[in-house]
CSV table of C-alpha atoms in Angstrom, one decimal:
chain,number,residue,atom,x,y,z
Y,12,UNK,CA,-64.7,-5.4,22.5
Y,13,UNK,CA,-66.5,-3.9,19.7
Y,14,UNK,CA,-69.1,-5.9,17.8
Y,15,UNK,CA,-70.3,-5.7,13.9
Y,16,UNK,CA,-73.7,-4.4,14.2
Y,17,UNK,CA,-75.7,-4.8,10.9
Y,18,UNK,CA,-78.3,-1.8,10.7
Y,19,UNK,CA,-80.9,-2.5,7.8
Y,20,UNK,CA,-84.2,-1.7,7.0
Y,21,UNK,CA,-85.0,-5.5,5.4
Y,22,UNK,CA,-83.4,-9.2,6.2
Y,23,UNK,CA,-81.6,-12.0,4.4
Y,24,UNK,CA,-84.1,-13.6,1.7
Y,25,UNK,CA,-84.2,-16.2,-1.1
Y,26,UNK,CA,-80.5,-17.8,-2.0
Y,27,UNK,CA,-78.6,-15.1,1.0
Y,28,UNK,CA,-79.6,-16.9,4.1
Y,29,UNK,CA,-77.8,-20.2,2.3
Y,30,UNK,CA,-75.0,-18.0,1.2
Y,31,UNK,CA,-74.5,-16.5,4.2
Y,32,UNK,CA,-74.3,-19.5,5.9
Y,33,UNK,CA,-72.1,-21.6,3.2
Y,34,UNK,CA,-69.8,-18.8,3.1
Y,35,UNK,CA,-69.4,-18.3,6.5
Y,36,UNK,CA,-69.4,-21.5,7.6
Y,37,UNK,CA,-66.3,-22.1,4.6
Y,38,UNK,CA,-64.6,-19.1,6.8
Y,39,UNK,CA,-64.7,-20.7,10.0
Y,40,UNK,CA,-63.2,-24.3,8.2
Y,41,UNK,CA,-60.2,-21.9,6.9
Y,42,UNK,CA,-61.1,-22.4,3.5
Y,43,UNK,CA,-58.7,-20.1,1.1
Y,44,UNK,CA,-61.2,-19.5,-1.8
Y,45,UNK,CA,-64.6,-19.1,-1.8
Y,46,UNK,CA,-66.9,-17.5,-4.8
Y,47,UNK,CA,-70.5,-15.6,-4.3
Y,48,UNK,CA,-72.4,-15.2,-7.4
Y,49,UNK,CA,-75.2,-13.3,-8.2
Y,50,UNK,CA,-76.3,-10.8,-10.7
Y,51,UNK,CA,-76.3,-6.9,-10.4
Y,52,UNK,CA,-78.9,-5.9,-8.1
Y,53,UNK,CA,-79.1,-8.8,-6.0
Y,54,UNK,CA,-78.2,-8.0,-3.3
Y,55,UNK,CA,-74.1,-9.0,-2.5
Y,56,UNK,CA,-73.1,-6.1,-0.9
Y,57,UNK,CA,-75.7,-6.9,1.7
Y,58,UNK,CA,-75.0,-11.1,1.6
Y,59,UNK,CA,-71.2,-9.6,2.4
Y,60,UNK,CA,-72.9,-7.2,5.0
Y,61,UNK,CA,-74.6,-10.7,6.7
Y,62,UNK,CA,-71.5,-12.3,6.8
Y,63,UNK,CA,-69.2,-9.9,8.3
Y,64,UNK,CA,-71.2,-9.5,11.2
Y,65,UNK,CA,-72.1,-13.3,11.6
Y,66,UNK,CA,-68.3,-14.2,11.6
Y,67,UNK,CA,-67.1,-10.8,13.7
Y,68,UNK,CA,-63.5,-10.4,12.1
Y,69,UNK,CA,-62.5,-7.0,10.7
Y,70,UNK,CA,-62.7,-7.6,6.9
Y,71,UNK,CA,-60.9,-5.8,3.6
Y,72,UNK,CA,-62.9,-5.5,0.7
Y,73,UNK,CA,-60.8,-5.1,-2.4
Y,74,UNK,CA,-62.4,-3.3,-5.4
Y,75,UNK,CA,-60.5,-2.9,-9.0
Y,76,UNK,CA,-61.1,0.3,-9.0
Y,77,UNK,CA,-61.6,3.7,-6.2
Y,78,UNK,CA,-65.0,4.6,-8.1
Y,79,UNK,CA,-66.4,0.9,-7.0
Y,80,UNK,CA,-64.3,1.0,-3.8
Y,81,UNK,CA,-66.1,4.7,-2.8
Y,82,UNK,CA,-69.6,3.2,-3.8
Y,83,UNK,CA,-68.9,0.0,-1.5
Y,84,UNK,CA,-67.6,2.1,1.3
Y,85,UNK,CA,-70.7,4.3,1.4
Y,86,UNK,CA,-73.3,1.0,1.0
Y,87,UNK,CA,-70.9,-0.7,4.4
Y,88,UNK,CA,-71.3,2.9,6.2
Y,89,UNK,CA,-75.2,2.7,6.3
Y,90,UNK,CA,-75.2,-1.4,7.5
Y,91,UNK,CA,-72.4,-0.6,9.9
Y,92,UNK,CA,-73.1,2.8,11.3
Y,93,UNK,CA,-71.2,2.0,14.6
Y,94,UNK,CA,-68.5,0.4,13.2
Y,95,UNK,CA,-65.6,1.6,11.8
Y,96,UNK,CA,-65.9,1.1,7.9
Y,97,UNK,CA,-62.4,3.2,6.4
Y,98,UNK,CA,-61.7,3.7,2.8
Y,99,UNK,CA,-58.1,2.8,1.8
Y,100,UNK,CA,-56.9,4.0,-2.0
Y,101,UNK,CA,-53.9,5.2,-4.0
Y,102,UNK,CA,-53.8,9.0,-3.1
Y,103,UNK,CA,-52.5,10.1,-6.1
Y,104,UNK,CA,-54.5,12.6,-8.6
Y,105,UNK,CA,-51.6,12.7,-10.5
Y,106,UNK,CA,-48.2,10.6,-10.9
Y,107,UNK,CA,-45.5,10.9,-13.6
Y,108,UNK,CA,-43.2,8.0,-12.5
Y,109,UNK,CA,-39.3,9.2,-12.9
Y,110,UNK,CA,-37.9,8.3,-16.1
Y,111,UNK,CA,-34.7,8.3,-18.2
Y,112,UNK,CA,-34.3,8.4,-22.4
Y,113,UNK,CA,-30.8,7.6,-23.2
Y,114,UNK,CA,-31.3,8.4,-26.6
Y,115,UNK,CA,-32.2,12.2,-25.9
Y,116,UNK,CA,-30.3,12.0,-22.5
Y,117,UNK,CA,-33.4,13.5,-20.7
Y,118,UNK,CA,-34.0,12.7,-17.6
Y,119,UNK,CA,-37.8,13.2,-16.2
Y,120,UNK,CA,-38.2,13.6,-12.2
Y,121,UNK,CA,-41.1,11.9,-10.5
Y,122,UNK,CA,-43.9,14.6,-10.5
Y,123,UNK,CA,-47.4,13.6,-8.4
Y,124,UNK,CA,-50.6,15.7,-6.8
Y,125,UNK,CA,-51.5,13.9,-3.8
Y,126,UNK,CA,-55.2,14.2,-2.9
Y,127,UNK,CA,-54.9,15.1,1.3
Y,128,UNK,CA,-58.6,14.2,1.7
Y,129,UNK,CA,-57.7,11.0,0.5
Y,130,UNK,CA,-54.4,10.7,2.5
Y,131,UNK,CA,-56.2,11.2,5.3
Y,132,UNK,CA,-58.8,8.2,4.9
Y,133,UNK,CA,-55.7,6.4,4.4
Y,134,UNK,CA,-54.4,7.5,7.4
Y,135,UNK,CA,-57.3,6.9,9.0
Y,136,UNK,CA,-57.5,3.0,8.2
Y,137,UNK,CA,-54.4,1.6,9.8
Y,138,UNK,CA,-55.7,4.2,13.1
Y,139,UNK,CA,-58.3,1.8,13.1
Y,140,UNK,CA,-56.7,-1.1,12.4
Y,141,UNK,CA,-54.1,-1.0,15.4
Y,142,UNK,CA,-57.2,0.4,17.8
Y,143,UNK,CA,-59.9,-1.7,17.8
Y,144,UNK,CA,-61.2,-5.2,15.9
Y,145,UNK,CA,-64.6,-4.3,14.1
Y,146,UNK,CA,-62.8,-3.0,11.1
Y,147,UNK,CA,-64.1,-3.2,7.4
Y,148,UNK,CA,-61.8,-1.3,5.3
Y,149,UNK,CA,-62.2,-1.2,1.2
Y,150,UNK,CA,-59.6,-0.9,-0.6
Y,151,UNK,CA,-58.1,-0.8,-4.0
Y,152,UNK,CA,-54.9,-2.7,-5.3
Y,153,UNK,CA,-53.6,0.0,-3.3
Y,154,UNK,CA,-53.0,-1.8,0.0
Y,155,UNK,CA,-51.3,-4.4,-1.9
Y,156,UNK,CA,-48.5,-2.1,-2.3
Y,157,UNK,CA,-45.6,-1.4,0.6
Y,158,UNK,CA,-46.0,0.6,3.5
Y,159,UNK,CA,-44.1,1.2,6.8
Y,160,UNK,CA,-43.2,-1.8,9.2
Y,161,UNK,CA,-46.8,-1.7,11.4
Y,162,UNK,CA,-44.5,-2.5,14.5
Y,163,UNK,CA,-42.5,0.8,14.3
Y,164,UNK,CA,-45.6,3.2,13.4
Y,165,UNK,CA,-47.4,1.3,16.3
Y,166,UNK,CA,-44.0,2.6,18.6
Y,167,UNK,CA,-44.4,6.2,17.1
Y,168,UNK,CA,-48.1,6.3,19.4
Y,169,UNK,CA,-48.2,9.1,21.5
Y,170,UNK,CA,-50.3,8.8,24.7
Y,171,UNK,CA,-51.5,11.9,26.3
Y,172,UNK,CA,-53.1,12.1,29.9
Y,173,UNK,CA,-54.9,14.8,31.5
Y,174,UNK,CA,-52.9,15.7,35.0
Y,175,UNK,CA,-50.1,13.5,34.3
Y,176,UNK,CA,-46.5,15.1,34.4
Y,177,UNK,CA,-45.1,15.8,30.4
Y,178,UNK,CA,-43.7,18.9,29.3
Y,179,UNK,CA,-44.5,20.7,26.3
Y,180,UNK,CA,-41.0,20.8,25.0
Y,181,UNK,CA,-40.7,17.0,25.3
Y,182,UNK,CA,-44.2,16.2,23.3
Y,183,UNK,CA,-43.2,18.6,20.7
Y,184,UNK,CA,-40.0,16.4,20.1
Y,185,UNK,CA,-41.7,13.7,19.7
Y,186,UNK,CA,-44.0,15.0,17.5
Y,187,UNK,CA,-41.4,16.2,15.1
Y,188,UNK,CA,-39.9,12.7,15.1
Y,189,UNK,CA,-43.4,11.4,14.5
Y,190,UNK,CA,-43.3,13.5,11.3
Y,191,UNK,CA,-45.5,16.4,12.2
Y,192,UNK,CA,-44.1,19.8,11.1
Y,193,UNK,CA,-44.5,22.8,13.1
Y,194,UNK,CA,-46.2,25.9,11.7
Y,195,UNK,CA,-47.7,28.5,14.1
Y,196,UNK,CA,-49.5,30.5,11.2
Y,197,UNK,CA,-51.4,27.6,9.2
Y,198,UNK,CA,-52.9,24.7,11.1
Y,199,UNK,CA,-52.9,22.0,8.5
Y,200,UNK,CA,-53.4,18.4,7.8
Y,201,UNK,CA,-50.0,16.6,9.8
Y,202,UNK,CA,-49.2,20.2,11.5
Y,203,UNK,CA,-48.4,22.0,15.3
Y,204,UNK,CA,-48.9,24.7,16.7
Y,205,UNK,CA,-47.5,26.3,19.8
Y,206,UNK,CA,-48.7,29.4,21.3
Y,207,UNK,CA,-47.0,29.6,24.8
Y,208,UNK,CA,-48.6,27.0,27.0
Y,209,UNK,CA,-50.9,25.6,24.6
Y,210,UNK,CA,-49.9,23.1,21.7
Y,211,UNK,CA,-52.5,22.3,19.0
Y,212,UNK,CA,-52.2,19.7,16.7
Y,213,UNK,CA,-54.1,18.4,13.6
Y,214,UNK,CA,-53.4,15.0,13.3
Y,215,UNK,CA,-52.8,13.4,10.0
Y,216,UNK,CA,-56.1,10.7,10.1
Y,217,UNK,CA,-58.7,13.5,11.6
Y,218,UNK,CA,-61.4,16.3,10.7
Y,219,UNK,CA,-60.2,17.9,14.3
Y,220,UNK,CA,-57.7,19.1,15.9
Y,221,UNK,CA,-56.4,18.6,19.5
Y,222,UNK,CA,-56.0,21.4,21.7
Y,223,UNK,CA,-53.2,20.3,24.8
Y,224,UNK,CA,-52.6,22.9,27.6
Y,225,UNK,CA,-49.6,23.1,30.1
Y,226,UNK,CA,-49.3,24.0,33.4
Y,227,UNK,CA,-45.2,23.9,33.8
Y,228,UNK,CA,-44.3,20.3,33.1
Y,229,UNK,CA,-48.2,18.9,33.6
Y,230,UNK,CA,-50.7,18.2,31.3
Y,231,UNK,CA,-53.9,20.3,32.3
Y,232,UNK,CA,-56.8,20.2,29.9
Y,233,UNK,CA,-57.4,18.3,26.4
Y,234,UNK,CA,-60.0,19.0,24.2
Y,235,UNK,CA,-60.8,18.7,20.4
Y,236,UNK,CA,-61.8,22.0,18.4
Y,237,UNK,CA,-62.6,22.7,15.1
Y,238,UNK,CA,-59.4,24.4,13.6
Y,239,UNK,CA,-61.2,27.2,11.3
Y,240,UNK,CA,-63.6,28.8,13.5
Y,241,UNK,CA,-61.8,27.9,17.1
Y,242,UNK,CA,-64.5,26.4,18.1
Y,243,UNK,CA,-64.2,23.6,21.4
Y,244,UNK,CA,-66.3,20.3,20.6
Y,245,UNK,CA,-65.6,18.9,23.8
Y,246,UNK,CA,-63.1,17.9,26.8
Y,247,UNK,CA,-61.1,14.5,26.9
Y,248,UNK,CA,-59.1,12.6,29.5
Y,249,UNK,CA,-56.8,11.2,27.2
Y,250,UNK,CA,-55.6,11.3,23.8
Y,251,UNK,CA,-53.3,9.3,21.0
Y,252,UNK,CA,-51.9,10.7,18.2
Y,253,UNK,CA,-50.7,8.8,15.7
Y,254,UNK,CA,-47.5,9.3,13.2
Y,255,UNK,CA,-48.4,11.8,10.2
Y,256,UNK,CA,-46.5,9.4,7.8
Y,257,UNK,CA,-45.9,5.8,7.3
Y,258,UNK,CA,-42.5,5.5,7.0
Y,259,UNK,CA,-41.4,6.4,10.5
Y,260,UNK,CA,-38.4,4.6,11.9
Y,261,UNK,CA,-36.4,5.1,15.2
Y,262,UNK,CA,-33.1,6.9,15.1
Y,263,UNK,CA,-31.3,4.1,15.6
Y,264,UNK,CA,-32.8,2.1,12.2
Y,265,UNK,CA,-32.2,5.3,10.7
Y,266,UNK,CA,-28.7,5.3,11.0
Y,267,UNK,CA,-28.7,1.8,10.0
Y,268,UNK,CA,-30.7,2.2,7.1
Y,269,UNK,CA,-28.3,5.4,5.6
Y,270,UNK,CA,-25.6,3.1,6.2
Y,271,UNK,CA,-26.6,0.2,4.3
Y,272,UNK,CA,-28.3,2.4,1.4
Y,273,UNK,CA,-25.0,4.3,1.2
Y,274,UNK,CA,-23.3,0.5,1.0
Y,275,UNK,CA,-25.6,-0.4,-1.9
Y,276,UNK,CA,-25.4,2.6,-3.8
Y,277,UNK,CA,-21.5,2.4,-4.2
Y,278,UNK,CA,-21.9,-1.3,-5.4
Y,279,UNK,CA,-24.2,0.1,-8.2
Y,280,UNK,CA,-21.9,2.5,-9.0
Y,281,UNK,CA,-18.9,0.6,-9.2
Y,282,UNK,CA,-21.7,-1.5,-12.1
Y,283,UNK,CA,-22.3,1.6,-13.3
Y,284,UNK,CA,-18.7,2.7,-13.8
Y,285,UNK,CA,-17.2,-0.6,-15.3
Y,286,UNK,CA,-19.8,-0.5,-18.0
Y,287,UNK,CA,-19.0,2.8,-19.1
Y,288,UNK,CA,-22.5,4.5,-17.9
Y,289,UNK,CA,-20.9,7.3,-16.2
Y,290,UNK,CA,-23.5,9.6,-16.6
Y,291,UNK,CA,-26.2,7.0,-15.3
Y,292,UNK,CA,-23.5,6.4,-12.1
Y,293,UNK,CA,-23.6,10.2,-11.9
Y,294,UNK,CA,-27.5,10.7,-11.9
Y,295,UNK,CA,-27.8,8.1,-9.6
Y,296,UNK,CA,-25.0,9.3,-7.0
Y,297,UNK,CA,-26.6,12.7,-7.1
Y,298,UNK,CA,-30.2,11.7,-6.6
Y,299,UNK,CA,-29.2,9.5,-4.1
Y,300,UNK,CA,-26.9,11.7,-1.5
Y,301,UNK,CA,-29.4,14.1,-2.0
Y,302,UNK,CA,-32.2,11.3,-0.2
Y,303,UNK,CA,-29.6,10.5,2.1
Y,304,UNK,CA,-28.7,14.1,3.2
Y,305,UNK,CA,-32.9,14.5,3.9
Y,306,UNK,CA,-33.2,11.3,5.9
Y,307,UNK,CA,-30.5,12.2,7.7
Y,308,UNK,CA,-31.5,16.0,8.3
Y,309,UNK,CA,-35.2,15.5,8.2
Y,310,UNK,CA,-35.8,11.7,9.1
Y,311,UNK,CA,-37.8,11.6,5.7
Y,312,UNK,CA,-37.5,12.5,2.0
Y,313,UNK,CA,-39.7,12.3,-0.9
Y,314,UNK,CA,-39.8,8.9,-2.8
Y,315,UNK,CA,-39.0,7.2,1.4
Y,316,UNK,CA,-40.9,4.2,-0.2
Y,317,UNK,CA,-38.0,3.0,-2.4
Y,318,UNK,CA,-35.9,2.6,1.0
Y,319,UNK,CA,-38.4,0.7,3.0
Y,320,UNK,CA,-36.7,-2.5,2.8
Y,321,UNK,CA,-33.5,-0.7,4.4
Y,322,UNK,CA,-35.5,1.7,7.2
Y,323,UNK,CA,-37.6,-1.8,8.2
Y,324,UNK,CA,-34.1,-3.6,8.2
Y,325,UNK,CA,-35.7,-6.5,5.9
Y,326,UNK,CA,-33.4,-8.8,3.8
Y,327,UNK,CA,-33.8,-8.5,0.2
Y,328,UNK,CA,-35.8,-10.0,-1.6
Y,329,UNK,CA,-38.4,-10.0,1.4
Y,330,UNK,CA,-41.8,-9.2,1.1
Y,331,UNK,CA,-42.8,-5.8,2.0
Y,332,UNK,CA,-44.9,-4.8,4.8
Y,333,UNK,CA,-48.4,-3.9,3.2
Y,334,UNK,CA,-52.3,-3.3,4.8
Y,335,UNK,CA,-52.3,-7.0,4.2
C-alpha cells in the first residue's frame, strides 16, 4: 500500500512539532473537532502537511472558496509529489438555476457552462478515491453536495487485460452503458473511437487516451497515446476505465427508478390539478416525460441529479450519497 510521503526543503519548528502531535494524537483518540490556529504565514498548510503523513489516512481539505481550494491543492502537490493530491470543485463557470414567475408566466430553463478541465479533476478524485488509500483531495462545499451511489459507479469499472479473450463489440457496449459516447471524427473528453480493430478511448478523469487493439475476440496490445498528435507514450498490461459520469445505474435500477419517478410525478399532478395550477401540472408533466423519455432512451438526461434518490433506490428523505 501506498504511503504519504512528505517532500520538503525545511522541518517542523517552533509551536508545529506540538501541533502536530496534539492534533494527531486528538485523531487517533476519534476526537470530532479539533482547531489549529495560527496567523497567515505561519506555516498551516505545512503543520496539515506533517500530520497527514504522520496519521497515513487519505484526507479532504475543504476550502470556502475554489480560488483558496486551487492555492491549497498546488502547496499539497509539492509536499506530496508521490501521492495522489486531486482537486474536487463545482464545475460550473456559469449556472442560471430554472425558474418560474407566475406573475409574468415566464418560465426560465436551467442554463450552465460546465468547465471540462474542471470536470475532469472531478472525475479524477473519486478514480483515486476507489483505487488506492493515500488520497488528499481539496475541495469546496462542492463535495458536500449529491453524487452517484459509489457502489454502482464502482460496478461500472471496466477491466481490460492484454491476451485475455473480450471482443470489441462487447467492450463497446459496455462503454456506452458506462456513459461514453461514440464519435469516430472528434476524440474528446468521455468519447470512443472505433477504427476497425482498434478502439480508442479518452476517458473522462485523464490527459490520455487508451489505445485497445483486437485480434478476433482477444485483447492484443494496450497502450496510452497522446490523442492530438498520435503519439504512443507507452505499452500496458492492463487497464481500468472508469464511468464518464456519475450517475450511472444498472438497467435494472433504471427501470425501477422511471417507474417510481413516473409514480411521484402523477401524485404531484393530481396536487397540482386540485388546486387549480394547471398550467404548473402542465409544465411539470412536460419537463418531466421529456427526462423520462431520455433516461429511458439514453440511460441519462440533463438535470440526472434531481433523480438520484430514485436511480440509487434511497427512501426519501435519506441523505444523499456525496464525496463525504
Amino acid at each position: 500500500m501506498s504511503e504519504f510521503k512528505l517532500s520538503a526543503e525545511f522541518t517542523a519548528s517552533g509551536d508545529q512539532p506540538t501541533a502536530v502531535s496534539q492534533l494527531s494524537e486528538g485523531i487517533s483518540k476519534g476526537f470530532g473537532k479539533q482547531t489549529l490556529l495560527g496567523v497567515t504565514g505561519s506555516g498551516k498548510t505545512y503543520t496539515m502537511a506533517c500530520i497527514v503523513e504522520k496519521i497515513q489516512k487519505p484526507t479532504l481539505v475543504i476550502a470556502h472558496n475554489k480560488t483558496l481550494a486551487a492555492q491549497l491543492a498546488t502547496e499539497f502537490k509539492e509536499f506530496f509529489p508521490e501521492n495522489a493530491v486531486e482537486y474536487f470543485v463545482s464545475y460550473y463557470d456559469y449556472y442560471q438555476p430554472e425558474a418560474y414567475v407566475p406573475r409574468t408566466d415566464t418560465y426560465i430553463e436551467k442554463d450552465a457552462d460546465i468547465n471540462e478541465e474542471l470536470d475532469k479533476l472531478r472525475h479524477s478524485a473519486t478514480r483515486s478515491l476507489l483505487t488506492r488509500k493515500d488520497v488528499l483531495i481539496v475541495a469546496s462545499v462542492s463535495c458536500i453536495f449529491g453524487l452517484g451511489a459509489p457502489e454502482e459507479y464502482q460496478g461500472f469499472v471496466a477491466s481490460v487485460k492484454k491476451g485475455e479473450s473480450k471482443s470489441q463489440r462487447d467492450l463497446i457496449r459496455k462503454l456506452v452503458d458506462m456513459q461514453y459516447e461514440r464519435n469516430d471524427y472528434d476524440l474528446a473528453r468521455g468519447r470512443f473511437r472505433v477504427r476497425g480493430d482498434t478502439l480508442e478511448i479518452l476517458p473522462a478523469y485523464e490527459q490520455l487516451g487508451i489505445r485497445i487493439e483486437f485480434w478476433g475476440d482477444e485483447v492484443e496490445k494496450i497502450t496510452h497515446l497522446d490523442t492530438l498528435t498520435g503519439e504512443i507514450i507507452g505499452d500496458k498490461e492492463s487497464v481500468e476505465i472508469y464511468p464518464a459520469k456519475h450517475f450511472v445505474t444498472s438497467k435494472e435500477k433504471l427501470q425501477m427508478a422511471i417507474r417510481d419517478i413516473g409514480k411521484e410525478l402523477e401524485l404531484h399532478l393530481k396536487h397540482l390539478k386540485s388546486s387549480d395550477k394547471l398550467l404548473e401540472a402542465q409544465r411539470l408533466e412536460s419537463r418531466t416525460k421529456y427526462d423520462l423519455e431520455m433516461l429511458e432512451i439514453a440511460g441519462y438526461c440533463a438535470g440526472v441529479e434531481n433523480y438520484s434518490r430514485h436511480l440509487a433506490q434511497r427512501a426519501a428523505g435519506s441523505t444523499p450519497y456525496t464525496l463525504l
